[in-house]
């Protein structure tokens, strides 16, 4: 069984599919858990982005994976049958300028699971061996599925100075929530978060944000300035993709600060370059994916050391067949990370 996008338009179907054969450099995995990302919801709902981006229907959805390796391609040496793996979802060519200069995560010829090729909302999936990340045995195995978005948070928070800083995290979806946890562990000394959804506001508090502001109710810039002796925060971690949140974050950042953006606005937006960036002498940093693979090593350390507890962020565990319920939860925002299990694995983590 697999969750397939069969035709253009909203929705997806549960379809019977054959077990695929791995190529020489690939592995076949039995999917133990997978999780829903905002991108999957966009594809499910068939928004404007999905209409332009998704070319190869019918296609299995999903990209976040915890799988057990059950078959190896003939060239595969670095992985064994029985290994539990997570997967880096950006498949790089390994040959282009970017791949050869340490920037494989933005490979010029890259493809992405569940976007360009078949994904992992299925009982079995194919993963290129170079993209498989063998899970440290100390980490609960279904967290393998969450390591990919967690890596986005790790990459963004650690993309500049963080120890002893004041931080504003805009948007407390799963990755914003993970960023709060990572910023705390990494030595940020004051963490202010913003979010509009009440369920996620409560989660952000639980995870350890010092202050959570609802921009619908509070003047974010004014409150941030009050909290930082009129200076503004040292670091902005943008995790909402919301233009209003982004504009306010520029005003809440101190001169000379760091503005790291993972959130993706769904259309082009205007920014006053002079006021917001140039005269403020700030550094604006686009963040895409995870560094391959230094982010994965760090993410592993956070989890295997036991210092990072992501359990409060994993709010729902459902059967894969209940994907529609999962999508509905994601649409409502009344959830953190939603995990889907092809088998009834929910109690076996
Ligand atoms: P998400 O959509 O679940 O979370 C965004 C959150 O922002 C939501 O909880 C929403 O309620 C909140 N929000 C909306 N308007 C707001 C406002 N004005 N102020 C404060 N909060 C507001 O997304 P996610 O999965 O947590 O991912 C975070 C962002 O990162 C998304 O924009 C996603 O598209 C993007 N993303 C980028 C990459 C990349 O490689 N650059 C990878 C994964 C995700
Ligand atoms: Zn490349």
mmCIF file of N, CA, C and O in Angstrom, residues 39 49 71 84 104 184 230 255 264 276 347:
data_model
loop_
_atom_site.group_PDB
_atom_site.id
_atom_site.type_symbol
_atom_site.label_atom_id
_atom_site.label_comp_id
_atom_site.label_asym_id
_atom_site.label_seq_id
_atom_site.Cartn_x
_atom_site.Cartn_y
_atom_site.Cartn_z
ATOM 1 N N UNK A 39 5.228 20.469 3.074
ATOM 2 C CA UNK A 39 5.295 20.260 1.616
ATOM 3 C C UNK A 39 4.299 19.187 1.182
ATOM 4 O O UNK A 39 3.658 19.306 0.139
ATOM 5 N N UNK A 49 1.976 26.251 -5.910
ATOM 6 C CA UNK A 49 3.357 25.751 -5.970
ATOM 7 C C UNK A 49 3.372 24.314 -6.482
ATOM 8 O O UNK A 49 4.132 23.974 -7.390
ATOM 9 N N UNK A 71 17.057 -4.967 1.529
ATOM 10 C CA UNK A 71 17.768 -5.459 0.347
ATOM 11 C C UNK A 71 18.798 -4.421 -0.098
ATOM 12 O O UNK A 71 18.522 -3.218 -0.050
ATOM 13 N N UNK A 84 18.635 0.339 10.645
ATOM 14 C CA UNK A 84 17.506 1.267 10.648
ATOM 15 C C UNK A 84 18.045 2.594 10.126
ATOM 16 O O UNK A 84 19.057 3.102 10.631
ATOM 17 N N UNK A 104 26.463 20.232 -1.659
ATOM 18 C CA UNK A 104 25.605 19.217 -2.285
ATOM 19 C C UNK A 104 24.126 19.410 -1.937
ATOM 20 O O UNK A 104 23.252 19.019 -2.714
ATOM 21 N N UNK A 184 17.862 26.570 22.784
ATOM 22 C CA UNK A 184 18.059 26.431 24.247
ATOM 23 C C UNK A 184 19.283 25.591 24.560
ATOM 24 O O UNK A 184 20.137 25.973 25.353
ATOM 25 N N UNK A 230 15.666 47.735 24.625
ATOM 26 C CA UNK A 230 15.549 48.673 23.510
ATOM 27 C C UNK A 230 16.451 48.366 22.330
ATOM 28 O O UNK A 230 16.452 49.083 21.329
ATOM 29 N N UNK A 255 20.663 46.194 15.175
ATOM 30 C CA UNK A 255 21.645 46.492 14.126
ATOM 31 C C UNK A 255 22.835 45.536 14.237
ATOM 32 O O UNK A 255 23.248 45.175 15.341
ATOM 33 N N UNK A 264 9.356 29.760 3.973
ATOM 34 C CA UNK A 264 9.241 30.096 2.546
ATOM 35 C C UNK A 264 7.923 30.846 2.292
ATOM 36 O O UNK A 264 6.847 30.250 2.396
ATOM 37 N N UNK A 276 15.750 48.051 6.352
ATOM 38 C CA UNK A 276 15.737 46.780 7.073
ATOM 39 C C UNK A 276 17.086 46.063 7.053
ATOM 40 O O UNK A 276 17.376 45.286 7.951
ATOM 41 N N UNK A 347 3.141 1.359 19.028
ATOM 42 C CA UNK A 347 3.468 1.038 20.412
ATOM 43 C C UNK A 347 4.853 0.418 20.551
ATOM 44 O O UNK A 347 5.285 0.095 21.637
#
